[in-house]
């Protein structure tokens, strides 16, 4: 069927910025989060001026990390409007299919983001939490093992580390001080 043709948004050839040869596969949750983050930066390029790509957690998706670095370069050379930045990015990524793929998805998303500042803040927090999940799982397993073998010192330290993750993940309350959630 025509739906299976995989042409971007119904465009065929013409002036589509994404070459038809770029394969599309479903994005993972982390890829979607990081591509959405890139979309915020494209929607409001000046966010890149103070953006720390390693804040909260380093990028897991190499193509997004590369695209953000390219976008940062673009803003540094004066490409501060979305259209200018997109032309710059697509020109720099012309021979890099994975980067073209994330740029195309991010550009589609950028067009629909009403408040890039707020969306970006939420995505950074969500990405940090998502990236911390494997470490928290490992700590829980280590804690169970330490309890199983009766190693109280190790169990106490692992419990402290887990509590620190939970403290970081807890929404910032109005009072700032609250009873620990058990």
PDB file of C-alpha atoms in Angstrom:
ATOM      1  CA  UNK A   1       0.000   0.000   0.000  1.00  0.00           C
ATOM      2  CA  UNK A   2       1.035   3.635  -0.281  1.00  0.00           C
ATOM      3  CA  UNK A   3       1.417   3.790   3.503  1.00  0.00           C
ATOM      4  CA  UNK A   4       4.214   1.199   3.296  1.00  0.00           C
ATOM      5  CA  UNK A   5       6.255   3.328   0.868  1.00  0.00           C
ATOM      6  CA  UNK A   6       7.989   5.108   3.800  1.00  0.00           C
ATOM      7  CA  UNK A   7       8.203   8.441   1.975  1.00  0.00           C
ATOM      8  CA  UNK A   8       8.497  11.203   4.558  1.00  0.00           C
ATOM      9  CA  UNK A   9       5.072  12.721   5.200  1.00  0.00           C
ATOM     10  CA  UNK A  10       3.771  11.746   1.790  1.00  0.00           C
ATOM     11  CA  UNK A  11       6.463  13.661  -0.091  1.00  0.00           C
ATOM     12  CA  UNK A  12       8.087  11.903  -3.012  1.00  0.00           C
ATOM     13  CA  UNK A  13      11.430  13.234  -4.197  1.00  0.00           C
ATOM     14  CA  UNK A  14      11.005  16.937  -4.778  1.00  0.00           C
ATOM     15  CA  UNK A  15      12.460  19.253  -2.182  1.00  0.00           C
ATOM     16  CA  UNK A  16      12.104  16.988   0.849  1.00  0.00           C
ATOM     17  CA  UNK A  17      15.012  17.621   3.212  1.00  0.00           C
ATOM     18  CA  UNK A  18      15.222  13.922   4.130  1.00  0.00           C
ATOM     19  CA  UNK A  19      16.450  11.724   1.283  1.00  0.00           C
ATOM     20  CA  UNK A  20      14.069   8.805   0.589  1.00  0.00           C
ATOM     21  CA  UNK A  21      17.017   6.391   1.049  1.00  0.00           C
ATOM     22  CA  UNK A  22      17.257   7.152   4.781  1.00  0.00           C
ATOM     23  CA  UNK A  23      15.721   4.118   6.510  1.00  0.00           C
ATOM     24  CA  UNK A  24      13.061   4.699   9.139  1.00  0.00           C
ATOM     25  CA  UNK A  25      12.743   2.361  12.080  1.00  0.00           C
ATOM     26  CA  UNK A  26      10.768   2.906  15.258  1.00  0.00           C
ATOM     27  CA  UNK A  27      12.624   5.024  17.788  1.00  0.00           C
ATOM     28  CA  UNK A  28      13.236   3.724  21.309  1.00  0.00           C
ATOM     29  CA  UNK A  29      11.932   5.707  24.300  1.00  0.00           C
ATOM     30  CA  UNK A  30      15.370   7.175  24.953  1.00  0.00           C
ATOM     31  CA  UNK A  31      15.817   8.086  21.271  1.00  0.00           C
ATOM     32  CA  UNK A  32      12.392   9.756  21.229  1.00  0.00           C
ATOM     33  CA  UNK A  33      13.250  11.717  24.371  1.00  0.00           C
ATOM     34  CA  UNK A  34      16.595  12.868  23.033  1.00  0.00           C
ATOM     35  CA  UNK A  35      15.194  13.672  19.564  1.00  0.00           C
ATOM     36  CA  UNK A  36      12.424  15.665  21.254  1.00  0.00           C
ATOM     37  CA  UNK A  37      15.130  17.520  23.187  1.00  0.00           C
ATOM     38  CA  UNK A  38      16.865  18.296  19.884  1.00  0.00           C
ATOM     39  CA  UNK A  39      13.495  19.519  18.576  1.00  0.00           C
ATOM     40  CA  UNK A  40      13.305  22.034  21.440  1.00  0.00           C
ATOM     41  CA  UNK A  41      16.778  23.310  20.616  1.00  0.00           C
ATOM     42  CA  UNK A  42      15.832  23.652  16.945  1.00  0.00           C
ATOM     43  CA  UNK A  43      12.551  25.386  17.841  1.00  0.00           C
ATOM     44  CA  UNK A  44      14.476  27.976  19.873  1.00  0.00           C
ATOM     45  CA  UNK A  45      18.156  27.903  18.819  1.00  0.00           C
ATOM     46  CA  UNK A  46      19.184  30.482  21.429  1.00  0.00           C
ATOM     47  CA  UNK A  47      18.574  27.807  24.090  1.00  0.00           C
ATOM     48  CA  UNK A  48      21.878  26.353  22.876  1.00  0.00           C
ATOM     49  CA  UNK A  49      23.803  29.362  24.222  1.00  0.00           C
ATOM     50  CA  UNK A  50      23.465  28.154  27.834  1.00  0.00           C
ATOM     51  CA  UNK A  51      22.800  24.482  27.078  1.00  0.00           C
ATOM     52  CA  UNK A  52      25.047  21.927  28.791  1.00  0.00           C
ATOM     53  CA  UNK A  53      24.716  18.682  26.822  1.00  0.00           C
ATOM     54  CA  UNK A  54      26.050  16.645  29.749  1.00  0.00           C
ATOM     55  CA  UNK A  55      23.625  18.154  32.308  1.00  0.00           C
ATOM     56  CA  UNK A  56      21.769  15.432  34.166  1.00  0.00           C
ATOM     57  CA  UNK A  57      23.047  12.639  31.943  1.00  0.00           C
ATOM     58  CA  UNK A  58      25.222  12.347  28.849  1.00  0.00           C
ATOM     59  CA  UNK A  59      23.504  11.646  25.538  1.00  0.00           C
ATOM     60  CA  UNK A  60      22.936   7.967  24.899  1.00  0.00           C
ATOM     61  CA  UNK A  61      22.141   8.403  21.192  1.00  0.00           C
ATOM     62  CA  UNK A  62      25.318   9.287  19.314  1.00  0.00           C
ATOM     63  CA  UNK A  63      23.465  10.818  16.347  1.00  0.00           C
ATOM     64  CA  UNK A  64      21.621  13.217  18.670  1.00  0.00           C
ATOM     65  CA  UNK A  65      24.850  14.143  20.482  1.00  0.00           C
ATOM     66  CA  UNK A  66      26.476  14.896  17.116  1.00  0.00           C
ATOM     67  CA  UNK A  67      23.451  16.897  15.920  1.00  0.00           C
ATOM     68  CA  UNK A  68      23.430  18.951  19.151  1.00  0.00           C
ATOM     69  CA  UNK A  69      27.164  19.651  18.750  1.00  0.00           C
ATOM     70  CA  UNK A  70      26.548  20.729  15.143  1.00  0.00           C
ATOM     71  CA  UNK A  71      23.636  22.923  16.242  1.00  0.00           C
ATOM     72  CA  UNK A  72      25.822  24.517  18.928  1.00  0.00           C
ATOM     73  CA  UNK A  73      28.402  25.285  16.223  1.00  0.00           C
ATOM     74  CA  UNK A  74      25.641  26.716  14.029  1.00  0.00           C
ATOM     75  CA  UNK A  75      24.438  29.082  16.743  1.00  0.00           C
ATOM     76  CA  UNK A  76      28.057  30.092  17.460  1.00  0.00           C
ATOM     77  CA  UNK A  77      28.443  31.202  13.818  1.00  0.00           C
ATOM     78  CA  UNK A  78      25.188  33.160  13.876  1.00  0.00           C
ATOM     79  CA  UNK A  79      22.531  30.670  12.731  1.00  0.00           C
ATOM     80  CA  UNK A  80      20.109  31.705  15.494  1.00  0.00           C
ATOM     81  CA  UNK A  81      16.806  31.437  13.600  1.00  0.00           C
ATOM     82  CA  UNK A  82      15.223  28.004  13.225  1.00  0.00           C
ATOM     83  CA  UNK A  83      15.228  28.070   9.413  1.00  0.00           C
ATOM     84  CA  UNK A  84      18.864  29.186   9.210  1.00  0.00           C
ATOM     85  CA  UNK A  85      19.919  26.559  11.715  1.00  0.00           C
ATOM     86  CA  UNK A  86      18.043  23.790   9.886  1.00  0.00           C
ATOM     87  CA  UNK A  87      19.719  24.663   6.555  1.00  0.00           C
ATOM     88  CA  UNK A  88      23.084  24.665   8.320  1.00  0.00           C
ATOM     89  CA  UNK A  89      22.421  21.297  10.003  1.00  0.00           C
ATOM     90  CA  UNK A  90      21.122  19.533   6.890  1.00  0.00           C
ATOM     91  CA  UNK A  91      24.108  20.823   4.885  1.00  0.00           C
ATOM     92  CA  UNK A  92      26.586  19.574   7.518  1.00  0.00           C
ATOM     93  CA  UNK A  93      24.834  16.200   7.826  1.00  0.00           C
ATOM     94  CA  UNK A  94      24.349  15.645   4.085  1.00  0.00           C
ATOM     95  CA  UNK A  95      26.442  12.448   4.049  1.00  0.00           C
ATOM     96  CA  UNK A  96      25.395  11.183   7.494  1.00  0.00           C
ATOM     97  CA  UNK A  97      22.128   9.193   7.249  1.00  0.00           C
ATOM     98  CA  UNK A  98      21.644   8.574  10.986  1.00  0.00           C
ATOM     99  CA  UNK A  99      22.036  12.257  11.761  1.00  0.00           C
ATOM    100  CA  UNK A 100      19.706  13.186   8.883  1.00  0.00           C
ATOM    101  CA  UNK A 101      17.144  10.795  10.338  1.00  0.00           C
ATOM    102  CA  UNK A 102      17.162  12.361  13.807  1.00  0.00           C
ATOM    103  CA  UNK A 103      17.245  15.875  12.338  1.00  0.00           C
ATOM    104  CA  UNK A 104      14.186  15.143  10.212  1.00  0.00           C
ATOM    105  CA  UNK A 105      12.201  13.832  13.179  1.00  0.00           C
ATOM    106  CA  UNK A 106      13.414  16.685  15.420  1.00  0.00           C
ATOM    107  CA  UNK A 107      12.520  19.286  12.773  1.00  0.00           C
ATOM    108  CA  UNK A 108       8.978  17.874  12.489  1.00  0.00           C
ATOM    109  CA  UNK A 109       8.633  18.039  16.270  1.00  0.00           C
ATOM    110  CA  UNK A 110      10.180  21.536  16.508  1.00  0.00           C
ATOM    111  CA  UNK A 111       7.390  22.892  14.331  1.00  0.00           C
ATOM    112  CA  UNK A 112       4.803  21.897  16.954  1.00  0.00           C
ATOM    113  CA  UNK A 113       6.551  22.931  20.193  1.00  0.00           C
ATOM    114  CA  UNK A 114       4.833  25.985  21.651  1.00  0.00           C
ATOM    115  CA  UNK A 115       7.027  26.526  24.744  1.00  0.00           C
ATOM    116  CA  UNK A 116      10.520  25.106  24.066  1.00  0.00           C
ATOM    117  CA  UNK A 117      11.946  26.319  27.410  1.00  0.00           C
ATOM    118  CA  UNK A 118       9.403  24.407  29.512  1.00  0.00           C
ATOM    119  CA  UNK A 119       9.440  21.310  27.302  1.00  0.00           C
ATOM    120  CA  UNK A 120      13.254  21.238  27.348  1.00  0.00           C
ATOM    121  CA  UNK A 121      13.378  21.459  31.166  1.00  0.00           C
ATOM    122  CA  UNK A 122      10.930  18.554  31.480  1.00  0.00           C
ATOM    123  CA  UNK A 123      12.805  16.456  28.919  1.00  0.00           C
ATOM    124  CA  UNK A 124      16.146  16.992  30.621  1.00  0.00           C
ATOM    125  CA  UNK A 125      14.680  15.848  33.931  1.00  0.00           C
ATOM    126  CA  UNK A 126      12.946  12.866  32.324  1.00  0.00           C
ATOM    127  CA  UNK A 127      16.083  11.852  30.440  1.00  0.00           C
ATOM    128  CA  UNK A 128      18.140  12.028  33.614  1.00  0.00           C
ATOM    129  CA  UNK A 129      15.671   9.733  35.360  1.00  0.00           C
ATOM    130  CA  UNK A 130      15.511   7.353  32.395  1.00  0.00           C
ATOM    131  CA  UNK A 131      19.301   7.142  32.251  1.00  0.00           C
ATOM    132  CA  UNK A 132      19.481   6.471  36.016  1.00  0.00           C
ATOM    133  CA  UNK A 133      17.109   3.477  35.912  1.00  0.00           C
ATOM    134  CA  UNK A 134      19.746   0.823  35.033  1.00  0.00           C
ATOM    135  CA  UNK A 135      21.977   2.077  37.878  1.00  0.00           C
ATOM    136  CA  UNK A 136      19.069   1.994  40.334  1.00  0.00           C
ATOM    137  CA  UNK A 137      18.188  -1.562  39.254  1.00  0.00           C
ATOM    138  CA  UNK A 138      21.785  -2.630  39.792  1.00  0.00           C
ATOM    139  CA  UNK A 139      21.869  -1.004  43.242  1.00  0.00           C
ATOM    140  CA  UNK A 140      18.635  -2.794  44.222  1.00  0.00           C
ATOM    141  CA  UNK A 141      20.104  -6.148  43.144  1.00  0.00           C
ATOM    142  CA  UNK A 142      23.333  -5.477  45.026  1.00  0.00           C
ATOM    143  CA  UNK A 143      21.326  -4.458  48.099  1.00  0.00           C
ATOM    144  CA  UNK A 144      19.336  -7.710  48.023  1.00  0.00           C
ATOM    145  CA  UNK A 145      22.571  -9.687  47.703  1.00  0.00           C
ATOM    146  CA  UNK A 146      24.213  -7.793  50.587  1.00  0.00           C
ATOM    147  CA  UNK A 147      21.150  -8.402  52.806  1.00  0.00           C
ATOM    148  CA  UNK A 148      21.133 -12.073  51.755  1.00  0.00           C
ATOM    149  CA  UNK A 149      24.722 -12.570  52.850  1.00  0.00           C
ATOM    150  CA  UNK A 150      24.285 -10.494  56.030  1.00  0.00           C
ATOM    151  CA  UNK A 151      26.705  -7.710  55.015  1.00  0.00           C
ATOM    152  CA  UNK A 152      25.194  -4.815  56.978  1.00  0.00           C
ATOM    153  CA  UNK A 153      27.911  -2.258  56.053  1.00  0.00           C
ATOM    154  CA  UNK A 154      27.475  -2.885  52.300  1.00  0.00           C
ATOM    155  CA  UNK A 155      23.675  -2.917  52.653  1.00  0.00           C
ATOM    156  CA  UNK A 156      23.733   0.420  54.499  1.00  0.00           C
ATOM    157  CA  UNK A 157      25.917   2.036  51.830  1.00  0.00           C
ATOM    158  CA  UNK A 158      23.780   0.659  48.970  1.00  0.00           C
ATOM    159  CA  UNK A 159      20.626   1.844  50.748  1.00  0.00           C
ATOM    160  CA  UNK A 160      22.173   5.316  51.110  1.00  0.00           C
ATOM    161  CA  UNK A 161      22.972   5.410  47.371  1.00  0.00           C
ATOM    162  CA  UNK A 162      19.434   4.308  46.472  1.00  0.00           C
ATOM    163  CA  UNK A 163      17.957   6.953  48.771  1.00  0.00           C
ATOM    164  CA  UNK A 164      20.079   9.606  47.040  1.00  0.00           C
ATOM    165  CA  UNK A 165      18.606   8.561  43.669  1.00  0.00           C
ATOM    166  CA  UNK A 166      15.100   8.730  45.147  1.00  0.00           C
ATOM    167  CA  UNK A 167      15.809  12.179  46.597  1.00  0.00           C
ATOM    168  CA  UNK A 168      16.932  13.397  43.160  1.00  0.00           C
ATOM    169  CA  UNK A 169      13.844  11.927  41.486  1.00  0.00           C
ATOM    170  CA  UNK A 170      11.349  13.331  43.986  1.00  0.00           C
ATOM    171  CA  UNK A 171       9.535  16.376  42.639  1.00  0.00           C
ATOM    172  CA  UNK A 172      10.750  19.532  44.300  1.00  0.00           C
ATOM    173  CA  UNK A 173       8.186  20.289  46.968  1.00  0.00           C
ATOM    174  CA  UNK A 174       6.989  23.705  48.003  1.00  0.00           C
ATOM    175  CA  UNK A 175       8.549  23.517  51.455  1.00  0.00           C
ATOM    176  CA  UNK A 176      11.783  21.856  50.353  1.00  0.00           C
ATOM    177  CA  UNK A 177      11.796  19.763  53.544  1.00  0.00           C
ATOM    178  CA  UNK A 178       9.465  16.861  53.894  1.00  0.00           C
ATOM    179  CA  UNK A 179       9.223  13.518  55.576  1.00  0.00           C
ATOM    180  CA  UNK A 180      10.977  10.784  53.609  1.00  0.00           C
ATOM    181  CA  UNK A 181       8.674   8.802  51.395  1.00  0.00           C
ATOM    182  CA  UNK A 182       8.737   5.152  52.450  1.00  0.00           C
TER     183      UNK A 182
END
